[in-house]
Each structure stands twice: as structure tokens, then as C-alpha cells.
Amino acid sequence: MATGERTWQRPTIFRTRRVKWAVYAGLLAFFAWSAVGIGFDPSRVLQGIGNTAVLIGDFLPPDATAREFDRIVAKMLESVAMAMVATVTGIAVSIPIAFMAAENISPKPLYALNRGFISISRAFNAIIVAILAVKAVGFGPLAGIITITFKTVGFFSKLLAEDIEDIDMGAVDAVRATGSSPIQTLLYGVVPQIIPRFAGLSVYRWDINIRTSTVIGIVGAGGIGSVLLTAFNRYDYQYVSAILLSIIVVVLFAEGVSAVVRRRYQ
């Protein structure tokens, strides 16, 4: 019988099993500390389930007068328009930032500067940005467009820059070897490799922006959110239900369009 025979063990990212179980124990302890720190109470969760059933009854059936329905349609169209304008402007701003934030084609100082801007854009929630935009330019859709554009840049630039970093540099070197200028190298060596992904990201971000535009109106940044907040403040839950139903219909439509476009490009 051979001595020193070793048995196979499943690969792990941890160096030893002791380290693995120590990490798991640390995560469990952190979860417990977090739950205790925020005062997590299972009894309140159970009580909330009962209250939710009563609240759902207040929401049904959805109801809106003719005037309220017209307002829903007008504000929903405003939300869609905000999302469209912000998507186009956000993508236009994102493209140069993404190229300058790609490590394989951008100088180090420029790369660090643009990666920093992307991180700042991603650090703030849309509601926080909307509050700042409303303070800066006042109530209305302009604040919403600024908010969604700012958030689009952080999302779109990051993902597009990572796609640029994953391209085949052999094709880029081949174009460069023909004596092409830097701009020609980008146009013929880089852009053709990222076009399908660019199209998919554009539609996906438009889909996200539709949903975002329905929320930021709560703080006065235009769109259907302002109507929703007013209805909640009046405790007019059937009107709230009609607004939520309209949001669901628009979001589902946007999701369907996004899925069809992404499938065609794939």
C-alpha cells in the first residue's frame, strides 16, 4: 500500500479550511451584529404581514376620475420623455469617458481621472442626486434629466470601459501597423468589437432610466412620482393603485422592447 497518498479536495479560494470557516464565522457574526444593531424584530415583521393584507384591500380596485387619469397620462409621458432625453445625453457623455477609462488604450493619469469620476457617479443614489439637482435648478423635469444623465454616465461608462478592456488587442495592433492614426485605430480597431455590446447596454440603460424616472419625481424632479406622492399624502389609495398600475404597464413595455432589441443584437 502506497504511503503518503493524498485525497482530492475541492478547490477553494481560501488557503486552508480553518481560514474558510473563520471567514464564514466572521460573516455570520457580522450579520448578527447588524441585525441587533438595527433592532430587527421578527414580531414586527409578522404584524406587518397582517397590516399589508388590510392595506392591499384599501388599494383595490384601482380608481381615477377622468381628470386624474389625464394627469397620470401626462406625467407618465413626461417620465418617458425624461428617460429618453437623459439616456441619449448620458450615453453621449459616457462614450469619451469610457474610452479614457479603459486601461488598455488610455494613459495612466487619464485612466485614473476618469475612473475616479465614474466611481463618484456611482457612489450616490438617484434620490440623493435628484435632491441636489432640485436645489440647483428648481422643481421640474430638468432636475430629473440631470439626475438620470448623471447616473447613466456612472453605469454606462463603467461597463463600456470594461468591454473595451476585454477587446482583442491583436486586431488593434493590426490596424495600427498599417500606419493608421490614433483616431483611425479607434474607429477601425476598437469600435467594431464593441458595437454589439454598446447597443445592448444602451437599450438596457434606457430600460433602467424609465424606472428611475418614475421614482425621482417624489422629491420634485418631474415625472409621475410627484403625482404618486400627492396621492399618498391624501391617503387616496385607489388612486395610488391606478398610478402604480400605469407605472407597471410602462415598465413592462420598456422591458419587452429592451429584451427584443438585445436578443436581435445577440
PDB file of C-alpha atoms in Angstrom, residues 23-251:
ATOM      1  CA  VAL A  23     -14.341  33.792   7.359  1.00  0.00           C
ATOM      2  CA  TYR A  24     -17.769  32.147   7.422  1.00  0.00           C
ATOM      3  CA  ALA A  25     -17.982  32.604  11.188  1.00  0.00           C
ATOM      4  CA  GLY A  26     -16.962  36.257  10.823  1.00  0.00           C
ATOM      5  CA  LEU A  27     -19.674  36.867   8.216  1.00  0.00           C
ATOM      6  CA  LEU A  28     -22.280  35.202  10.418  1.00  0.00           C
ATOM      7  CA  ALA A  29     -21.185  37.290  13.406  1.00  0.00           C
ATOM      8  CA  PHE A  30     -21.334  40.468  11.299  1.00  0.00           C
ATOM      9  CA  PHE A  31     -24.867  39.579  10.179  1.00  0.00           C
ATOM     10  CA  ALA A  32     -25.944  39.006  13.785  1.00  0.00           C
ATOM     11  CA  TRP A  33     -24.367  42.291  14.894  1.00  0.00           C
ATOM     12  CA  SER A  34     -26.102  44.138  12.045  1.00  0.00           C
ATOM     13  CA  ALA A  35     -29.500  42.611  12.890  1.00  0.00           C
ATOM     14  CA  VAL A  36     -29.161  43.530  16.565  1.00  0.00           C
ATOM     15  CA  GLY A  37     -27.831  46.998  15.736  1.00  0.00           C
ATOM     16  CA  ILE A  38     -30.850  47.942  13.612  1.00  0.00           C
ATOM     17  CA  GLY A  39     -33.322  46.479  16.105  1.00  0.00           C
ATOM     18  CA  PHE A  40     -34.587  43.684  13.866  1.00  0.00           C
ATOM     19  CA  ASP A  41     -37.766  42.320  15.430  1.00  0.00           C
ATOM     20  CA  PRO A  42     -39.480  39.238  13.901  1.00  0.00           C
ATOM     21  CA  SER A  43     -42.727  40.091  15.730  1.00  0.00           C
ATOM     22  CA  ARG A  44     -42.928  43.399  13.862  1.00  0.00           C
ATOM     23  CA  VAL A  45     -42.480  41.522  10.582  1.00  0.00           C
ATOM     24  CA  LEU A  46     -45.403  39.248  11.415  1.00  0.00           C
ATOM     25  CA  GLN A  47     -47.509  42.225  12.435  1.00  0.00           C
ATOM     26  CA  GLY A  48     -46.592  43.963   9.184  1.00  0.00           C
ATOM     27  CA  ILE A  49     -47.850  40.998   7.168  1.00  0.00           C
ATOM     28  CA  GLY A  50     -51.294  41.432   8.693  1.00  0.00           C
ATOM     29  CA  ASN A  51     -51.262  45.186   8.080  1.00  0.00           C
ATOM     30  CA  THR A  52     -50.214  44.577   4.477  1.00  0.00           C
ATOM     31  CA  ALA A  53     -53.297  42.462   3.857  1.00  0.00           C
ATOM     32  CA  VAL A  54     -55.519  45.296   5.117  1.00  0.00           C
ATOM     33  CA  LEU A  55     -53.610  47.862   3.013  1.00  0.00           C
ATOM     34  CA  ILE A  56     -53.979  45.791  -0.147  1.00  0.00           C
ATOM     35  CA  GLY A  57     -57.719  45.803   0.438  1.00  0.00           C
ATOM     36  CA  ASP A  58     -57.648  49.618   0.556  1.00  0.00           C
ATOM     37  CA  PHE A  59     -55.800  49.697  -2.787  1.00  0.00           C
ATOM     38  CA  LEU A  60     -58.481  47.715  -4.632  1.00  0.00           C
ATOM     39  CA  PRO A  61     -59.991  48.386  -7.021  1.00  0.00           C
ATOM     40  CA  PRO A  62     -57.801  50.934  -8.878  1.00  0.00           C
ATOM     41  CA  ASP A  63     -59.811  54.079  -9.477  1.00  0.00           C
ATOM     42  CA  ALA A  64     -59.242  57.503 -11.007  1.00  0.00           C
ATOM     43  CA  THR A  65     -61.516  60.242 -12.264  1.00  0.00           C
ATOM     44  CA  ALA A  66     -61.223  61.435 -15.858  1.00  0.00           C
ATOM     45  CA  ARG A  67     -59.186  64.429 -14.724  1.00  0.00           C
ATOM     46  CA  GLU A  68     -56.900  62.244 -12.598  1.00  0.00           C
ATOM     47  CA  PHE A  69     -56.446  59.802 -15.484  1.00  0.00           C
ATOM     48  CA  ASP A  70     -55.424  62.624 -17.813  1.00  0.00           C
ATOM     49  CA  ARG A  71     -52.884  63.759 -15.218  1.00  0.00           C
ATOM     50  CA  ILE A  72     -51.497  60.241 -14.932  1.00  0.00           C
ATOM     51  CA  VAL A  73     -51.055  60.032 -18.708  1.00  0.00           C
ATOM     52  CA  ALA A  74     -49.426  63.484 -18.920  1.00  0.00           C
ATOM     53  CA  LYS A  75     -46.988  62.817 -16.096  1.00  0.00           C
ATOM     54  CA  MET A  76     -46.173  59.328 -17.361  1.00  0.00           C
ATOM     55  CA  LEU A  77     -45.348  60.738 -20.784  1.00  0.00           C
ATOM     56  CA  GLU A  78     -43.158  63.295 -19.013  1.00  0.00           C
ATOM     57  CA  SER A  79     -41.320  60.464 -17.237  1.00  0.00           C
ATOM     58  CA  VAL A  80     -40.766  58.622 -20.526  1.00  0.00           C
ATOM     59  CA  ALA A  81     -39.533  61.821 -22.202  1.00  0.00           C
ATOM     60  CA  MET A  82     -37.143  62.482 -19.306  1.00  0.00           C
ATOM     61  CA  ALA A  83     -35.772  58.958 -19.596  1.00  0.00           C
ATOM     62  CA  MET A  84     -35.268  59.256 -23.355  1.00  0.00           C
ATOM     63  CA  VAL A  85     -33.501  62.636 -23.233  1.00  0.00           C
ATOM     64  CA  ALA A  86     -31.341  61.585 -20.288  1.00  0.00           C
ATOM     65  CA  THR A  87     -30.407  58.288 -21.951  1.00  0.00           C
ATOM     66  CA  VAL A  88     -29.234  59.988 -25.148  1.00  0.00           C
ATOM     67  CA  THR A  89     -27.305  62.735 -23.354  1.00  0.00           C
ATOM     68  CA  GLY A  90     -25.906  60.308 -20.791  1.00  0.00           C
ATOM     69  CA  ILE A  91     -24.623  57.933 -23.456  1.00  0.00           C
ATOM     70  CA  ALA A  92     -23.130  60.828 -25.449  1.00  0.00           C
ATOM     71  CA  VAL A  93     -21.185  61.928 -22.363  1.00  0.00           C
ATOM     72  CA  SER A  94     -20.302  58.348 -21.426  1.00  0.00           C
ATOM     73  CA  ILE A  95     -18.595  57.382 -24.691  1.00  0.00           C
ATOM     74  CA  PRO A  96     -15.463  59.577 -24.375  1.00  0.00           C
ATOM     75  CA  ILE A  97     -15.278  58.895 -20.634  1.00  0.00           C
ATOM     76  CA  ALA A  98     -15.412  55.142 -21.268  1.00  0.00           C
ATOM     77  CA  PHE A  99     -12.585  55.273 -23.802  1.00  0.00           C
ATOM     78  CA  MET A 100     -10.459  57.350 -21.424  1.00  0.00           C
ATOM     79  CA  ALA A 101     -11.296  54.962 -18.567  1.00  0.00           C
ATOM     80  CA  ALA A 102     -10.134  51.847 -20.440  1.00  0.00           C
ATOM     81  CA  GLU A 103      -6.733  50.845 -19.090  1.00  0.00           C
ATOM     82  CA  ASN A 104      -5.542  49.146 -22.275  1.00  0.00           C
ATOM     83  CA  ILE A 105      -5.878  52.223 -24.522  1.00  0.00           C
ATOM     84  CA  SER A 106      -5.699  55.210 -22.138  1.00  0.00           C
ATOM     85  CA  PRO A 107      -2.673  56.806 -20.422  1.00  0.00           C
ATOM     86  CA  LYS A 108      -2.474  56.110 -16.692  1.00  0.00           C
ATOM     87  CA  PRO A 109      -3.258  59.674 -15.459  1.00  0.00           C
ATOM     88  CA  LEU A 110      -6.259  59.952 -17.776  1.00  0.00           C
ATOM     89  CA  TYR A 111      -7.400  56.473 -16.793  1.00  0.00           C
ATOM     90  CA  ALA A 112      -7.226  57.281 -13.061  1.00  0.00           C
ATOM     91  CA  LEU A 113      -9.069  60.606 -13.506  1.00  0.00           C
ATOM     92  CA  ASN A 114     -11.981  59.116 -15.434  1.00  0.00           C
ATOM     93  CA  ARG A 115     -12.238  56.041 -13.225  1.00  0.00           C
ATOM     94  CA  GLY A 116     -12.486  58.401 -10.273  1.00  0.00           C
ATOM     95  CA  PHE A 117     -15.330  60.322 -11.927  1.00  0.00           C
ATOM     96  CA  ILE A 118     -17.153  57.060 -12.665  1.00  0.00           C
ATOM     97  CA  SER A 119     -16.802  55.990  -9.036  1.00  0.00           C
ATOM     98  CA  ILE A 120     -18.216  59.325  -7.834  1.00  0.00           C
ATOM     99  CA  SER A 121     -21.190  58.998 -10.183  1.00  0.00           C
ATOM    100  CA  ARG A 122     -21.909  55.500  -8.911  1.00  0.00           C
ATOM    101  CA  ALA A 123     -21.477  56.428  -5.241  1.00  0.00           C
ATOM    102  CA  PHE A 124     -24.719  58.388  -4.880  1.00  0.00           C
ATOM    103  CA  ASN A 125     -28.252  57.074  -5.048  1.00  0.00           C
ATOM    104  CA  ALA A 126     -30.530  58.640  -7.658  1.00  0.00           C
ATOM    105  CA  ILE A 127     -32.755  60.174  -4.968  1.00  0.00           C
ATOM    106  CA  ILE A 128     -29.779  61.998  -3.411  1.00  0.00           C
ATOM    107  CA  VAL A 129     -28.686  63.307  -6.809  1.00  0.00           C
ATOM    108  CA  ALA A 130     -32.275  64.366  -7.535  1.00  0.00           C
ATOM    109  CA  ILE A 131     -32.461  66.344  -4.298  1.00  0.00           C
ATOM    110  CA  LEU A 132     -29.248  68.170  -5.193  1.00  0.00           C
ATOM    111  CA  ALA A 133     -30.476  68.800  -8.750  1.00  0.00           C
ATOM    112  CA  VAL A 134     -33.782  70.193  -7.490  1.00  0.00           C
ATOM    113  CA  LYS A 135     -31.897  72.515  -5.141  1.00  0.00           C
ATOM    114  CA  ALA A 136     -29.706  73.646  -8.048  1.00  0.00           C
ATOM    115  CA  VAL A 137     -32.206  74.143 -10.895  1.00  0.00           C
ATOM    116  CA  GLY A 138     -35.590  74.019  -9.174  1.00  0.00           C
ATOM    117  CA  PHE A 139     -38.547  71.676  -9.448  1.00  0.00           C
ATOM    118  CA  GLY A 140     -39.438  70.059 -12.749  1.00  0.00           C
ATOM    119  CA  PRO A 141     -38.207  67.654 -15.410  1.00  0.00           C
ATOM    120  CA  LEU A 142     -34.880  69.460 -15.923  1.00  0.00           C
ATOM    121  CA  ALA A 143     -33.754  68.288 -12.486  1.00  0.00           C
ATOM    122  CA  GLY A 144     -34.850  64.782 -13.416  1.00  0.00           C
ATOM    123  CA  ILE A 145     -32.919  64.836 -16.686  1.00  0.00           C
ATOM    124  CA  ILE A 146     -29.771  65.997 -14.882  1.00  0.00           C
ATOM    125  CA  THR A 147     -30.187  63.256 -12.292  1.00  0.00           C
ATOM    126  CA  ILE A 148     -30.736  60.428 -14.747  1.00  0.00           C
ATOM    127  CA  THR A 149     -27.949  61.667 -17.031  1.00  0.00           C
ATOM    128  CA  PHE A 150     -25.508  61.730 -14.126  1.00  0.00           C
ATOM    129  CA  LYS A 151     -26.445  58.196 -13.092  1.00  0.00           C
ATOM    130  CA  THR A 152     -26.312  56.975 -16.695  1.00  0.00           C
ATOM    131  CA  VAL A 153     -22.713  58.153 -17.037  1.00  0.00           C
ATOM    132  CA  GLY A 154     -21.591  56.168 -13.998  1.00  0.00           C
ATOM    133  CA  PHE A 155     -23.309  52.977 -15.151  1.00  0.00           C
ATOM    134  CA  PHE A 156     -22.688  53.146 -18.884  1.00  0.00           C
ATOM    135  CA  SER A 157     -19.084  54.373 -18.753  1.00  0.00           C
ATOM    136  CA  LYS A 158     -18.035  51.656 -16.329  1.00  0.00           C
ATOM    137  CA  LEU A 159     -19.498  48.755 -18.314  1.00  0.00           C
ATOM    138  CA  LEU A 160     -18.391  50.107 -21.687  1.00  0.00           C
ATOM    139  CA  ALA A 161     -14.849  50.728 -20.391  1.00  0.00           C
ATOM    140  CA  GLU A 162     -14.680  47.146 -19.142  1.00  0.00           C
ATOM    141  CA  ASP A 163     -15.836  45.898 -22.555  1.00  0.00           C
ATOM    142  CA  ILE A 164     -13.100  47.964 -24.215  1.00  0.00           C
ATOM    143  CA  GLU A 165     -10.555  46.409 -21.863  1.00  0.00           C
ATOM    144  CA  ASP A 166     -11.704  42.942 -22.977  1.00  0.00           C
ATOM    145  CA  ILE A 167     -11.267  43.510 -26.714  1.00  0.00           C
ATOM    146  CA  ASP A 168      -8.756  41.617 -28.852  1.00  0.00           C
ATOM    147  CA  MET A 169      -5.695  43.885 -28.911  1.00  0.00           C
ATOM    148  CA  GLY A 170      -4.309  41.873 -31.826  1.00  0.00           C
ATOM    149  CA  ALA A 171      -6.872  43.470 -34.129  1.00  0.00           C
ATOM    150  CA  VAL A 172      -5.969  46.904 -32.752  1.00  0.00           C
ATOM    151  CA  ASP A 173      -2.263  46.267 -33.335  1.00  0.00           C
ATOM    152  CA  ALA A 174      -3.003  45.101 -36.876  1.00  0.00           C
ATOM    153  CA  VAL A 175      -4.832  48.331 -37.689  1.00  0.00           C
ATOM    154  CA  ARG A 176      -2.078  50.378 -36.060  1.00  0.00           C
ATOM    155  CA  ALA A 177       0.568  48.525 -38.112  1.00  0.00           C
ATOM    156  CA  THR A 178      -0.976  49.825 -41.328  1.00  0.00           C
ATOM    157  CA  GLY A 179       0.054  53.347 -40.320  1.00  0.00           C
ATOM    158  CA  SER A 180      -3.367  54.421 -39.061  1.00  0.00           C
ATOM    159  CA  SER A 181      -3.697  57.486 -36.862  1.00  0.00           C
ATOM    160  CA  PRO A 182      -4.896  57.073 -33.253  1.00  0.00           C
ATOM    161  CA  ILE A 183      -8.428  58.107 -34.255  1.00  0.00           C
ATOM    162  CA  GLN A 184      -8.451  55.638 -37.167  1.00  0.00           C
ATOM    163  CA  THR A 185      -7.151  52.921 -34.847  1.00  0.00           C
ATOM    164  CA  LEU A 186     -10.068  53.510 -32.500  1.00  0.00           C
ATOM    165  CA  LEU A 187     -12.626  53.650 -35.320  1.00  0.00           C
ATOM    166  CA  TYR A 188     -11.458  50.513 -37.137  1.00  0.00           C
ATOM    167  CA  GLY A 189      -9.743  48.511 -34.413  1.00  0.00           C
ATOM    168  CA  VAL A 190     -11.804  49.137 -31.276  1.00  0.00           C
ATOM    169  CA  VAL A 191     -15.283  50.324 -32.245  1.00  0.00           C
ATOM    170  CA  PRO A 192     -16.272  47.300 -34.412  1.00  0.00           C
ATOM    171  CA  GLN A 193     -15.535  44.991 -31.472  1.00  0.00           C
ATOM    172  CA  ILE A 194     -17.796  46.825 -29.017  1.00  0.00           C
ATOM    173  CA  ILE A 195     -20.747  47.826 -31.224  1.00  0.00           C
ATOM    174  CA  PRO A 196     -22.999  44.844 -30.298  1.00  0.00           C
ATOM    175  CA  ARG A 197     -22.324  45.316 -26.596  1.00  0.00           C
ATOM    176  CA  PHE A 198     -22.797  49.082 -26.944  1.00  0.00           C
ATOM    177  CA  ALA A 199     -26.240  48.619 -28.466  1.00  0.00           C
ATOM    178  CA  GLY A 200     -27.295  46.164 -25.777  1.00  0.00           C
ATOM    179  CA  LEU A 201     -26.087  48.439 -22.979  1.00  0.00           C
ATOM    180  CA  SER A 202     -27.882  51.431 -24.494  1.00  0.00           C
ATOM    181  CA  VAL A 203     -31.257  49.700 -24.533  1.00  0.00           C
ATOM    182  CA  TYR A 204     -30.687  48.207 -21.089  1.00  0.00           C
ATOM    183  CA  ARG A 205     -29.855  51.606 -19.605  1.00  0.00           C
ATOM    184  CA  TRP A 206     -32.932  53.144 -21.262  1.00  0.00           C
ATOM    185  CA  ASP A 207     -34.978  50.448 -19.555  1.00  0.00           C
ATOM    186  CA  ILE A 208     -33.417  51.339 -16.189  1.00  0.00           C
ATOM    187  CA  ASN A 209     -33.940  55.053 -16.779  1.00  0.00           C
ATOM    188  CA  ILE A 210     -37.656  54.508 -17.398  1.00  0.00           C
ATOM    189  CA  ARG A 211     -37.950  53.007 -13.920  1.00  0.00           C
ATOM    190  CA  THR A 212     -35.766  55.681 -12.339  1.00  0.00           C
ATOM    191  CA  SER A 213     -37.837  58.470 -13.888  1.00  0.00           C
ATOM    192  CA  THR A 214     -40.956  57.162 -12.142  1.00  0.00           C
ATOM    193  CA  VAL A 215     -39.303  57.474  -8.711  1.00  0.00           C
ATOM    194  CA  ILE A 216     -37.334  60.724  -8.625  1.00  0.00           C
ATOM    195  CA  GLY A 217     -40.474  62.817  -9.025  1.00  0.00           C
ATOM    196  CA  ILE A 218     -41.125  62.108  -5.342  1.00  0.00           C
ATOM    197  CA  VAL A 219     -38.527  64.766  -4.497  1.00  0.00           C
ATOM    198  CA  GLY A 220     -39.764  67.186  -7.159  1.00  0.00           C
ATOM    199  CA  ALA A 221     -37.642  66.103 -10.122  1.00  0.00           C
ATOM    200  CA  GLY A 222     -40.546  65.770 -12.528  1.00  0.00           C
ATOM    201  CA  GLY A 223     -42.472  62.785 -13.787  1.00  0.00           C
ATOM    202  CA  ILE A 224     -45.170  60.547 -12.352  1.00  0.00           C
ATOM    203  CA  GLY A 225     -43.503  60.367  -8.926  1.00  0.00           C
ATOM    204  CA  SER A 226     -44.881  63.768  -7.921  1.00  0.00           C
ATOM    205  CA  VAL A 227     -48.447  62.624  -8.597  1.00  0.00           C
ATOM    206  CA  LEU A 228     -47.787  59.419  -6.676  1.00  0.00           C
ATOM    207  CA  LEU A 229     -46.551  61.329  -3.631  1.00  0.00           C
ATOM    208  CA  THR A 230     -49.577  63.634  -3.704  1.00  0.00           C
ATOM    209  CA  ALA A 231     -51.933  60.663  -3.825  1.00  0.00           C
ATOM    210  CA  PHE A 232     -50.172  59.013  -0.886  1.00  0.00           C
ATOM    211  CA  ASN A 233     -50.368  62.229   1.140  1.00  0.00           C
ATOM    212  CA  ARG A 234     -54.147  62.325   0.528  1.00  0.00           C
ATOM    213  CA  TYR A 235     -54.468  58.663   1.556  1.00  0.00           C
ATOM    214  CA  ASP A 236     -56.234  58.110  -1.766  1.00  0.00           C
ATOM    215  CA  TYR A 237     -55.045  54.539  -2.105  1.00  0.00           C
ATOM    216  CA  GLN A 238     -57.274  53.600  -5.033  1.00  0.00           C
ATOM    217  CA  TYR A 239     -55.784  56.500  -6.990  1.00  0.00           C
ATOM    218  CA  VAL A 240     -52.331  55.332  -5.883  1.00  0.00           C
ATOM    219  CA  SER A 241     -53.195  51.889  -7.194  1.00  0.00           C
ATOM    220  CA  ALA A 242     -54.139  53.358 -10.588  1.00  0.00           C
ATOM    221  CA  ILE A 243     -50.816  55.231 -10.722  1.00  0.00           C
ATOM    222  CA  LEU A 244     -48.842  52.118  -9.781  1.00  0.00           C
ATOM    223  CA  LEU A 245     -50.694  50.123 -12.426  1.00  0.00           C
ATOM    224  CA  SER A 246     -49.750  52.673 -15.089  1.00  0.00           C
ATOM    225  CA  ILE A 247     -46.106  52.512 -13.961  1.00  0.00           C
ATOM    226  CA  ILE A 248     -46.153  48.720 -14.188  1.00  0.00           C
ATOM    227  CA  VAL A 249     -47.590  48.830 -17.723  1.00  0.00           C
ATOM    228  CA  VAL A 250     -44.946  51.291 -18.945  1.00  0.00           C
ATOM    229  CA  VAL A 251     -42.084  49.414 -17.265  1.00  0.00           C
TER     230      VAL A 251
END
